[in-house]
PDB file of C-alpha atoms in Angstrom:
ATOM      1  CA  MET A   1       9.647 -13.986  22.847  1.00 63.00           C
ATOM      2  CA  ILE A   2       6.035 -12.814  23.691  1.00 66.00           C
ATOM      3  CA  ALA A   3       5.970 -10.238  20.650  1.00 67.00           C
ATOM      4  CA  ASN A   4       7.047 -12.398  18.225  1.00 70.00           C
ATOM      5  CA  TYR A   5       4.317 -15.145  19.582  1.00 77.00           C
ATOM      6  CA  LEU A   6       1.969 -12.682  18.879  1.00 72.00           C
ATOM      7  CA  ILE A   7       3.374 -12.098  15.299  1.00 71.00           C
ATOM      8  CA  GLY A   8       3.148 -16.034  14.816  1.00 75.00           C
ATOM      9  CA  LEU A   9      -0.230 -16.053  16.417  1.00 76.00           C
ATOM     10  CA  ARG A  10      -1.707 -13.237  14.277  1.00 69.00           C
ATOM     11  CA  GLU A  11      -0.406 -13.860  10.754  1.00 70.00           C
ATOM     12  CA  GLY A  12      -0.351 -17.868  11.292  1.00 76.00           C
ATOM     13  CA  LEU A  13      -4.429 -17.179  12.231  1.00 74.00           C
ATOM     14  CA  GLU A  14      -5.108 -15.280   9.299  1.00 70.00           C
ATOM     15  CA  ALA A  15      -3.339 -17.833   7.158  1.00 75.00           C
ATOM     16  CA  SER A  16      -5.403 -20.577   8.839  1.00 79.00           C
ATOM     17  CA  LEU A  17      -8.572 -18.721   8.664  1.00 73.00           C
ATOM     18  CA  VAL A  18      -7.975 -18.609   4.954  1.00 71.00           C
ATOM     19  CA  VAL A  19      -6.914 -22.027   4.358  1.00 78.00           C
ATOM     20  CA  SER A  20      -9.707 -23.644   6.313  1.00 77.00           C
ATOM     21  CA  ILE A  21     -12.663 -21.182   4.385  1.00 72.00           C
ATOM     22  CA  LEU A  22     -11.009 -22.494   1.251  1.00 74.00           C
ATOM     23  CA  VAL A  23     -11.259 -25.999   2.259  1.00 78.00           C
ATOM     24  CA  ALA A  24     -14.386 -25.617   3.942  1.00 74.00           C
ATOM     25  CA  TYR A  25     -15.869 -24.206   0.720  1.00 71.00           C
ATOM     26  CA  LEU A  26     -14.571 -26.854  -1.374  1.00 76.00           C
ATOM     27  CA  VAL A  27     -16.213 -30.027   0.889  1.00 77.00           C
ATOM     28  CA  LYS A  28     -19.565 -28.219   1.016  1.00 71.00           C
ATOM     29  CA  MET A  29     -19.361 -27.777  -2.630  1.00 72.00           C
ATOM     30  CA  GLY A  30     -18.849 -31.597  -2.615  1.00 77.00           C
ATOM     31  CA  ARG A  31     -15.401 -30.878  -4.898  1.00 75.00           C
ATOM     32  CA  ARG A  32     -13.081 -32.806  -2.682  1.00 81.00           C
ATOM     33  CA  ASP A  33     -11.051 -33.726  -5.881  1.00 78.00           C
ATOM     34  CA  ARG A  34      -9.930 -29.808  -6.026  1.00 78.00           C
ATOM     35  CA  LEU A  35      -8.453 -29.872  -2.109  1.00 82.00           C
ATOM     36  CA  ALA A  36      -4.756 -31.382  -3.810  1.00 86.00           C
ATOM     37  CA  PRO A  37      -3.957 -27.917  -5.836  1.00 83.00           C
ATOM     38  CA  VAL A  38      -5.120 -25.661  -2.200  1.00 82.00           C
ATOM     39  CA  TRP A  39      -2.682 -28.165  -0.699  1.00 87.00           C
ATOM     40  CA  VAL A  40      -0.054 -27.234  -2.908  1.00 89.00           C
ATOM     41  CA  GLY A  41      -0.438 -23.447  -3.251  1.00 86.00           C
ATOM     42  CA  VAL A  42      -0.500 -23.546   0.826  1.00 87.00           C
ATOM     43  CA  LEU A  43       3.039 -25.749   0.761  1.00 90.00           C
ATOM     44  CA  GLY A  44       4.411 -23.865  -1.960  1.00 90.00           C
ATOM     45  CA  ALA A  45       3.672 -20.681   0.071  1.00 86.00           C
ATOM     46  CA  VAL A  46       4.995 -21.915   3.033  1.00 86.00           C
ATOM     47  CA  ALA A  47       8.720 -22.871   1.223  1.00 91.00           C
ATOM     48  CA  VAL A  48       9.080 -19.512  -0.116  1.00 89.00           C
ATOM     49  CA  SER A  49       8.376 -17.510   3.204  1.00 84.00           C
ATOM     50  CA  LEU A  50      10.986 -19.643   4.755  1.00 85.00           C
ATOM     51  CA  LEU A  51      13.558 -19.383   1.731  1.00 89.00           C
ATOM     52  CA  PHE A  52      12.659 -15.628   2.125  1.00 85.00           C
ATOM     53  CA  GLY A  53      13.716 -15.406   5.683  1.00 80.00           C
ATOM     54  CA  ALA A  54      16.940 -17.787   4.961  1.00 82.00           C
ATOM     55  CA  LEU A  55      17.614 -15.473   2.205  1.00 84.00           C
ATOM     56  CA  LEU A  56      17.496 -12.452   4.222  1.00 79.00           C
ATOM     57  CA  THR A  57      19.978 -13.963   6.817  1.00 76.00           C
ATOM     58  CA  PHE A  58      22.447 -15.119   4.395  1.00 80.00           C
ATOM     59  CA  SER A  59      22.446 -12.032   2.454  1.00 77.00           C
ATOM     60  CA  SER A  60      22.654  -9.630   5.730  1.00 71.00           C
ATOM     61  CA  ASN A  61      25.769 -12.147   6.619  1.00 71.00           C
ATOM     62  CA  GLN A  62      28.156 -11.171   3.837  1.00 76.00           C
ATOM     63  CA  MET A  63      27.361  -7.422   3.849  1.00 78.00           C
ATOM     64  CA  SER A  64      30.224  -4.915   6.180  1.00 80.00           C
ATOM     65  CA  PHE A  65      29.118  -3.442   9.566  1.00 78.00           C
ATOM     66  CA  ARG A  66      27.606  -0.760   7.963  1.00 84.00           C
ATOM     67  CA  ALA A  67      26.021  -2.348   5.001  1.00 84.00           C
ATOM     68  CA  GLN A  68      24.337  -4.800   7.649  1.00 79.00           C
ATOM     69  CA  GLU A  69      23.391  -1.583   9.630  1.00 82.00           C
ATOM     70  CA  ALA A  70      21.668   0.028   6.725  1.00 86.00           C
ATOM     71  CA  PHE A  71      20.132  -3.331   5.415  1.00 82.00           C
ATOM     72  CA  GLY A  72      18.846  -4.041   8.127  1.00 78.00           C
ATOM     73  CA  GLY A  73      17.378  -0.184   9.134  1.00 82.00           C
ATOM     74  CA  SER A  74      15.770  -0.457   5.729  1.00 86.00           C
ATOM     75  CA  LEU A  75      13.774  -3.718   6.084  1.00 80.00           C
ATOM     76  CA  SER A  76      12.617  -2.473   9.474  1.00 80.00           C
ATOM     77  CA  ILE A  77      10.713   0.179   8.117  1.00 87.00           C
ATOM     78  CA  VAL A  78       9.420  -1.935   5.160  1.00 84.00           C
ATOM     79  CA  ALA A  79       8.375  -4.129   8.012  1.00 78.00           C
ATOM     80  CA  VAL A  80       6.284  -2.086   9.655  1.00 85.00           C
ATOM     81  CA  GLY A  81       4.672  -0.850   6.485  1.00 85.00           C
ATOM     82  CA  PHE A  82       3.415  -3.996   6.041  1.00 78.00           C
ATOM     83  CA  VAL A  83       2.671  -4.817   9.707  1.00 77.00           C
ATOM     84  CA  THR A  84       0.561  -1.396   9.461  1.00 86.00           C
ATOM     85  CA  TRP A  85      -1.152  -2.423   6.247  1.00 82.00           C
ATOM     86  CA  MET A  86      -1.915  -5.335   7.834  1.00 73.00           C
ATOM     87  CA  VAL A  87      -3.641  -4.749  10.705  1.00 79.00           C
ATOM     88  CA  PHE A  88      -5.714  -2.358   9.211  1.00 83.00           C
ATOM     89  CA  TRP A  89      -6.626  -4.248   6.481  1.00 75.00           C
ATOM     90  CA  MET A  90      -7.833  -7.309   8.795  1.00 70.00           C
ATOM     91  CA  ARG A  91      -9.696  -4.962  11.003  1.00 73.00           C
ATOM     92  CA  ARG A  92     -11.842  -3.968   8.205  1.00 73.00           C
ATOM     93  CA  THR A  93     -12.241  -7.495   6.088  1.00 66.00           C
ATOM     94  CA  ALA A  94     -12.761  -9.169   9.424  1.00 61.00           C
ATOM     95  CA  ARG A  95     -16.353  -9.340   8.413  1.00 61.00           C
ATOM     96  CA  SER A  96     -16.445  -9.872   4.660  1.00 63.00           C
ATOM     97  CA  LEU A  97     -13.479 -12.420   4.561  1.00 60.00           C
ATOM     98  CA  SER A  98     -15.425 -15.596   3.900  1.00 60.00           C
ATOM     99  CA  SER A  99     -17.654 -13.994   1.260  1.00 67.00           C
ATOM    100  CA  GLU A 100     -13.977 -12.727  -0.484  1.00 65.00           C
ATOM    101  CA  LEU A 101     -12.583 -15.707  -0.381  1.00 62.00           C
ATOM    102  CA  ARG A 102     -15.592 -17.640  -1.611  1.00 65.00           C
ATOM    103  CA  GLY A 103     -15.778 -15.418  -4.683  1.00 70.00           C
ATOM    104  CA  ARG A 104     -11.991 -15.557  -5.572  1.00 66.00           C
ATOM    105  CA  MET A 105     -12.344 -19.645  -4.941  1.00 65.00           C
ATOM    106  CA  ASP A 106     -15.139 -19.577  -7.523  1.00 70.00           C
ATOM    107  CA  ALA A 107     -13.566 -17.710 -10.061  1.00 71.00           C
ATOM    108  CA  ALA A 108     -10.407 -20.201  -9.503  1.00 66.00           C
ATOM    109  CA  LEU A 109     -12.418 -23.075 -10.180  1.00 67.00           C
ATOM    110  CA  ALA A 110     -13.867 -22.214 -13.317  1.00 70.00           C
ATOM    111  CA  MET A 111     -10.156 -21.009 -14.364  1.00 67.00           C
ATOM    112  CA  GLY A 112      -8.729 -24.623 -13.778  1.00 70.00           C
ATOM    113  CA  THR A 113      -6.208 -26.133 -11.362  1.00 71.00           C
ATOM    114  CA  GLY A 114      -3.320 -23.518 -11.971  1.00 75.00           C
ATOM    115  CA  ALA A 115      -5.619 -20.562 -10.671  1.00 72.00           C
ATOM    116  CA  LEU A 116      -6.543 -22.645  -7.400  1.00 70.00           C
ATOM    117  CA  VAL A 117      -2.855 -23.281  -6.688  1.00 78.00           C
ATOM    118  CA  LEU A 118      -2.403 -19.588  -7.262  1.00 79.00           C
ATOM    119  CA  THR A 119      -5.165 -18.618  -5.047  1.00 71.00           C
ATOM    120  CA  ALA A 120      -4.055 -20.538  -1.796  1.00 76.00           C
ATOM    121  CA  PHE A 121      -0.300 -19.822  -2.841  1.00 83.00           C
ATOM    122  CA  ILE A 122      -1.097 -15.736  -2.724  1.00 76.00           C
ATOM    123  CA  ALA A 123      -3.522 -15.380   0.263  1.00 69.00           C
ATOM    124  CA  VAL A 124      -1.372 -17.812   2.445  1.00 79.00           C
ATOM    125  CA  GLY A 125       2.284 -16.491   0.973  1.00 79.00           C
ATOM    126  CA  ARG A 126       1.031 -12.746   1.822  1.00 73.00           C
ATOM    127  CA  GLU A 127       1.259 -13.464   5.417  1.00 73.00           C
ATOM    128  CA  GLY A 128       4.167 -15.938   5.365  1.00 78.00           C
ATOM    129  CA  LEU A 129       6.257 -13.277   3.950  1.00 78.00           C
ATOM    130  CA  GLU A 130       5.388 -10.723   6.219  1.00 74.00           C
ATOM    131  CA  THR A 131       6.067 -12.898   9.039  1.00 76.00           C
ATOM    132  CA  SER A 132       9.307 -13.827   7.933  1.00 80.00           C
ATOM    133  CA  LEU A 133      10.249 -10.007   7.476  1.00 77.00           C
ATOM    134  CA  PHE A 134       9.167  -8.792  10.753  1.00 73.00           C
ATOM    135  CA  ILE A 135      10.317 -11.951  12.386  1.00 74.00           C
ATOM    136  CA  TRP A 136      14.014 -11.233  10.726  1.00 77.00           C
ATOM    137  CA  SER A 137      13.714  -7.412  11.982  1.00 73.00           C
ATOM    138  CA  ALA A 138      12.976  -8.579  15.239  1.00 68.00           C
ATOM    139  CA  ILE A 139      15.861 -10.993  15.666  1.00 69.00           C
ATOM    140  CA  GLN A 140      17.864  -7.877  14.265  1.00 68.00           C
ATOM    141  CA  ALA A 141      16.469  -5.307  17.037  1.00 63.00           C
ATOM    142  CA  THR A 142      16.651  -7.853  20.072  1.00 61.00           C
ATOM    143  CA  GLY A 143      20.270  -9.674  18.896  1.00 61.00           C
ATOM    144  CA  GLN A 144      18.630 -12.785  20.006  1.00 62.00           C
ATOM    145  CA  ASN A 145      18.145 -15.529  17.466  1.00 63.00           C
ATOM    146  CA  THR A 146      16.507 -18.397  19.560  1.00 71.00           C
ATOM    147  CA  GLN A 147      13.977 -16.840  21.485  1.00 72.00           C
ATOM    148  CA  PRO A 148      12.300 -14.442  18.453  1.00 70.00           C
ATOM    149  CA  VAL A 149      11.999 -17.571  16.415  1.00 75.00           C
ATOM    150  CA  LEU A 150      10.756 -20.003  19.023  1.00 81.00           C
ATOM    151  CA  GLY A 151       8.091 -17.476  19.648  1.00 78.00           C
ATOM    152  CA  ALA A 152       7.298 -17.211  16.516  1.00 77.00           C
ATOM    153  CA  ALA A 153       7.046 -21.196  15.915  1.00 82.00           C
ATOM    154  CA  LEU A 154       4.867 -21.445  19.061  1.00 86.00           C
ATOM    155  CA  GLY A 155       2.588 -18.708  17.779  1.00 82.00           C
ATOM    156  CA  LEU A 156       2.143 -20.503  14.215  1.00 83.00           C
ATOM    157  CA  LEU A 157       1.731 -23.727  15.875  1.00 87.00           C
ATOM    158  CA  THR A 158      -1.125 -22.267  17.976  1.00 87.00           C
ATOM    159  CA  SER A 159      -2.402 -20.620  14.890  1.00 81.00           C
ATOM    160  CA  VAL A 160      -2.664 -24.170  13.248  1.00 84.00           C
ATOM    161  CA  VAL A 161      -4.232 -25.883  16.007  1.00 86.00           C
ATOM    162  CA  ILE A 162      -6.831 -22.831  16.810  1.00 81.00           C
ATOM    163  CA  GLY A 163      -7.566 -22.891  12.454  1.00 78.00           C
ATOM    164  CA  TYR A 164      -8.252 -26.857  12.794  1.00 81.00           C
ATOM    165  CA  LEU A 165     -10.720 -25.690  15.535  1.00 82.00           C
ATOM    166  CA  PHE A 166     -12.425 -23.567  13.404  1.00 75.00           C
ATOM    167  CA  TYR A 167     -12.698 -25.799  10.501  1.00 74.00           C
ATOM    168  CA  LYS A 168     -14.232 -28.623  12.485  1.00 75.00           C
ATOM    169  CA  GLY A 169     -17.020 -26.123  14.520  1.00 67.00           C
ATOM    170  CA  ALA A 170     -15.452 -26.240  17.666  1.00 55.00           C
ATOM    171  CA  LEU A 171     -14.271 -23.073  18.574  1.00 57.00           C
ATOM    172  CA  ARG A 172     -16.218 -19.508  18.134  1.00 62.00           C
ATOM    173  CA  ILE A 173     -14.784 -16.169  18.808  1.00 60.00           C
ATOM    174  CA  ASN A 174     -15.201 -12.716  17.670  1.00 66.00           C
ATOM    175  CA  LEU A 175     -12.704 -12.176  15.042  1.00 63.00           C
ATOM    176  CA  ALA A 176     -13.837  -8.661  14.760  1.00 69.00           C
ATOM    177  CA  LYS A 177     -12.534  -7.832  18.790  1.00 73.00           C
ATOM    178  CA  PHE A 178      -9.599 -10.184  18.371  1.00 68.00           C
ATOM    179  CA  PHE A 179      -8.383  -8.574  15.693  1.00 71.00           C
ATOM    180  CA  LEU A 180      -8.610  -5.284  17.254  1.00 78.00           C
ATOM    181  CA  TRP A 181      -6.943  -6.344  20.572  1.00 77.00           C
ATOM    182  CA  THR A 182      -3.699  -8.279  18.957  1.00 70.00           C
ATOM    183  CA  GLY A 183      -3.825  -5.191  16.266  1.00 78.00           C
ATOM    184  CA  ALA A 184      -2.980  -2.373  18.599  1.00 83.00           C
ATOM    185  CA  VAL A 185      -0.596  -4.611  20.405  1.00 76.00           C
ATOM    186  CA  LEU A 186       1.409  -5.085  17.137  1.00 77.00           C
ATOM    187  CA  ILE A 187       1.150  -1.386  16.396  1.00 86.00           C
ATOM    188  CA  VAL A 188       3.215  -0.780  19.520  1.00 84.00           C
ATOM    189  CA  VAL A 189       5.702  -3.299  18.729  1.00 78.00           C
ATOM    190  CA  ALA A 190       5.659  -1.796  15.168  1.00 83.00           C
ATOM    191  CA  ALA A 191       6.817   1.373  16.552  1.00 87.00           C
ATOM    192  CA  GLY A 192       9.684   0.111  18.308  1.00 84.00           C
ATOM    193  CA  VAL A 193      10.767  -1.862  15.385  1.00 81.00           C
ATOM    194  CA  LEU A 194      10.474   1.331  13.623  1.00 88.00           C
ATOM    195  CA  ALA A 195      12.412   3.430  15.931  1.00 88.00           C
ATOM    196  CA  TYR A 196      15.134   0.534  16.109  1.00 83.00           C
ATOM    197  CA  GLY A 197      15.374   0.880  12.533  1.00 86.00           C
ATOM    198  CA  VAL A 198      16.131   4.362  12.707  1.00 92.00           C
ATOM    199  CA  HIS A 199      18.632   3.594  14.691  1.00 89.00           C
ATOM    200  CA  ASP A 200      20.264   1.154  12.363  1.00 87.00           C
ATOM    201  CA  LEU A 201      20.044   4.349   9.903  1.00 92.00           C
ATOM    202  CA  GLN A 202      22.046   6.090  12.037  1.00 92.00           C
ATOM    203  CA  GLU A 203      24.550   3.627  12.891  1.00 89.00           C
ATOM    204  CA  ALA A 204      25.282   3.530   9.057  1.00 89.00           C
ATOM    205  CA  GLY A 205      25.513   6.897   8.691  1.00 90.00           C
ATOM    206  CA  VAL A 206      22.236   7.425   6.619  1.00 91.00           C
ATOM    207  CA  LEU A 207      20.824   9.414   8.881  1.00 92.00           C
ATOM    208  CA  PRO A 208      21.824  12.042  11.189  1.00 92.00           C
ATOM    209  CA  GLY A 209      22.004  12.263  15.299  1.00 90.00           C
ATOM    210  CA  LEU A 210      23.475   8.994  16.358  1.00 89.00           C
ATOM    211  CA  ASN A 211      24.942  10.808  19.689  1.00 89.00           C
ATOM    212  CA  ASN A 212      21.931  13.359  20.191  1.00 92.00           C
ATOM    213  CA  LEU A 213      20.524  11.388  22.777  1.00 91.00           C
ATOM    214  CA  ALA A 214      16.953  12.265  23.981  1.00 92.00           C
ATOM    215  CA  PHE A 215      17.381  10.069  26.900  1.00 88.00           C
ATOM    216  CA  ASP A 216      19.488   7.761  28.826  1.00 87.00           C
ATOM    217  CA  VAL A 217      17.979   5.446  31.593  1.00 88.00           C
ATOM    218  CA  SER A 218      20.658   2.902  31.121  1.00 83.00           C
ATOM    219  CA  GLY A 219      21.386   3.414  34.885  1.00 84.00           C
ATOM    220  CA  ALA A 220      17.666   2.288  35.816  1.00 85.00           C
ATOM    221  CA  VAL A 221      17.219  -0.194  32.967  1.00 82.00           C
ATOM    222  CA  PRO A 222      20.418  -1.909  32.446  1.00 80.00           C
ATOM    223  CA  PRO A 223      19.964  -3.467  28.874  1.00 70.00           C
ATOM    224  CA  ASP A 224      21.309  -6.818  30.163  1.00 69.00           C
ATOM    225  CA  SER A 225      18.669  -7.063  32.800  1.00 71.00           C
ATOM    226  CA  TRP A 226      15.747  -9.270  33.161  1.00 62.00           C
ATOM    227  CA  TYR A 227      13.493  -6.111  32.578  1.00 70.00           C
ATOM    228  CA  GLY A 228      15.286  -4.477  30.125  1.00 70.00           C
ATOM    229  CA  THR A 229      15.924  -7.757  27.968  1.00 62.00           C
ATOM    230  CA  LEU A 230      12.032  -8.137  28.251  1.00 61.00           C
ATOM    231  CA  LEU A 231      11.252  -4.581  27.546  1.00 71.00           C
ATOM    232  CA  ARG A 232      13.519  -4.987  24.342  1.00 67.00           C
ATOM    233  CA  GLY A 233      11.823  -7.990  23.098  1.00 57.00           C
ATOM    234  CA  THR A 234       8.690  -7.242  23.664  1.00 58.00           C
ATOM    235  CA  VAL A 235       8.130  -3.264  22.129  1.00 66.00           C
ATOM    236  CA  ASN A 236      12.025  -2.932  21.293  1.00 67.00           C
ATOM    237  CA  PHE A 237      12.747  -0.544  24.198  1.00 77.00           C
ATOM    238  CA  THR A 238      16.049   1.021  24.247  1.00 80.00           C
ATOM    239  CA  PRO A 239      17.379   2.578  27.151  1.00 84.00           C
ATOM    240  CA  ALA A 240      19.778   5.009  25.370  1.00 87.00           C
ATOM    241  CA  THR A 241      17.270   6.440  22.460  1.00 90.00           C
ATOM    242  CA  THR A 242      18.356   9.060  20.305  1.00 93.00           C
ATOM    243  CA  TRP A 243      15.957  12.169  19.597  1.00 95.00           C
ATOM    244  CA  LEU A 244      15.268  10.927  15.867  1.00 94.00           C
ATOM    245  CA  GLN A 245      14.396   7.604  17.415  1.00 92.00           C
ATOM    246  CA  ALA A 246      11.980   9.069  20.017  1.00 92.00           C
ATOM    247  CA  ILE A 247      10.888  11.501  17.270  1.00 95.00           C
ATOM    248  CA  ALA A 248      10.059   8.665  14.698  1.00 94.00           C
ATOM    249  CA  TRP A 249       8.145   6.601  17.623  1.00 93.00           C
ATOM    250  CA  LEU A 250       5.775   9.203  18.316  1.00 94.00           C
ATOM    251  CA  VAL A 251       4.947  10.481  14.911  1.00 95.00           C
ATOM    252  CA  TYR A 252       4.444   6.786  14.049  1.00 95.00           C
ATOM    253  CA  ILE A 253       2.173   5.665  17.117  1.00 93.00           C
ATOM    254  CA  VAL A 254       0.099   8.455  17.381  1.00 94.00           C
ATOM    255  CA  PRO A 255      -1.920   8.896  14.158  1.00 94.00           C
ATOM    256  CA  VAL A 256      -1.607   5.245  13.701  1.00 93.00           C
ATOM    257  CA  PHE A 257      -3.408   4.447  17.221  1.00 91.00           C
ATOM    258  CA  VAL A 258      -5.829   7.655  16.439  1.00 92.00           C
ATOM    259  CA  LEU A 259      -6.657   6.094  12.806  1.00 91.00           C
ATOM    260  CA  PHE A 260      -6.606   1.983  14.115  1.00 89.00           C
ATOM    261  CA  LEU A 261      -9.081   2.927  17.165  1.00 85.00           C
ATOM    262  CA  ARG A 262     -11.535   5.011  15.254  1.00 83.00           C
ATOM    263  CA  PRO A 263     -14.922   3.544  15.523  1.00 74.00           C
ATOM    264  CA  ALA A 264     -15.823   1.674  12.421  1.00 61.00           C
ATOM    265  CA  ARG A 265     -18.495   2.636  10.116  1.00 60.00           C
ATOM    266  CA  THR A 266     -21.816   0.883  10.834  1.00 48.00           C
ATOM    267  CA  THR A 267     -23.047  -1.020   8.045  1.00 45.00           C
ATOM    268  CA  ALA A 268     -25.024  -3.985   7.748  1.00 45.00           C
ATOM    269  CA  ALA A 269     -22.454  -6.548   8.231  1.00 47.00           C
ATOM    270  CA  PRO A 270     -22.863 -10.136   9.470  1.00 48.00           C
ATOM    271  CA  SER A 271     -21.760 -10.818  12.877  1.00 45.00           C
ATOM    272  CA  PRO A 272     -18.035 -11.246  13.208  1.00 45.00           C
ATOM    273  CA  SER A 273     -17.986 -14.552  14.766  1.00 44.00           C
ATOM    274  CA  VAL A 274     -16.532 -17.511  13.351  1.00 42.00           C
ATOM    275  CA  ARG A 275     -19.874 -18.880  12.308  1.00 43.00           C
ATOM    276  CA  SER A 276     -20.637 -15.976   9.797  1.00 42.00           C
ATOM    277  CA  ALA A 277     -17.037 -15.218   9.068  1.00 43.00           C
ATOM    278  CA  ALA A 278     -15.948 -18.385   8.388  1.00 43.00           C
ATOM    279  CA  SER A 279     -18.831 -20.207   8.040  1.00 44.00           C
ATOM    280  CA  VAL A 280     -16.573 -23.808   8.817  1.00 44.00           C
ATOM    281  CA  PRO A 281     -18.647 -25.563  11.390  1.00 42.00           C
ATOM    282  CA  ALA A 282     -20.546 -27.927   9.201  1.00 43.00           C
ATOM    283  CA  ALA A 283     -17.567 -29.103   7.284  1.00 43.00           C
ATOM    284  CA  GLY A 284     -16.214 -31.632   8.804  1.00 45.00           C
ATOM    285  CA  HIS A 285     -19.623 -33.384   8.637  1.00 43.00           C
TER     286      HIS A 285
END
């Protein structure tokens, strides 16, 4: 639940920032008449994301066990790829997010209503699809339906509240640090999802080594214990881990962490606070 709360918060906050910037820009430009297409695009992106999650669930339920494992393992690896790209992208662009979106909005305003709808749809839809895929993968990994969905829903709800406070100018945070710390946590979560995806592919017979265990600490960490459930729900830790799972975990997390934690290049960038990143304080006035 904690890991999925962070996923919902992180992805939802990105979408909330995007929406608040787009809406604030139109309001400050005196173009409130163009807000409706933006909200149409946002709602369309939410609907597509929900349908995508439902499609994943329905499709997997119609498959045989081995097909389900192959399908789930493959999508888990795809989800890890998406999340990894997302955390690097947000760390790189957190400082320039506002100017980038404003440029897109200027172009969309010049092109008309359809372009505004598409701009909002793409901006929010990317986060929505990533969230649906990653939460679905987390559900497959933990074997639980309620807690991952509840955690993600609470994270998304929190992000909506924070996004509104951003828009009203009532909250200031350092976005660069926020995305650095949450990105580091999500890298650990993604490494666990990758290891579980490898295990799924081993159970499907796509990858070898299902019975070659690197370690088995089931006696010390029973899978049905509260701490075993906590470890599995947060970092997808499995007490019985195959060599291929362990190797995949290490091969992913070590280089990704090294690259992610490298000092950013120093440029003449504006302050990473919401005041400069979103420029929304005066939007509500």
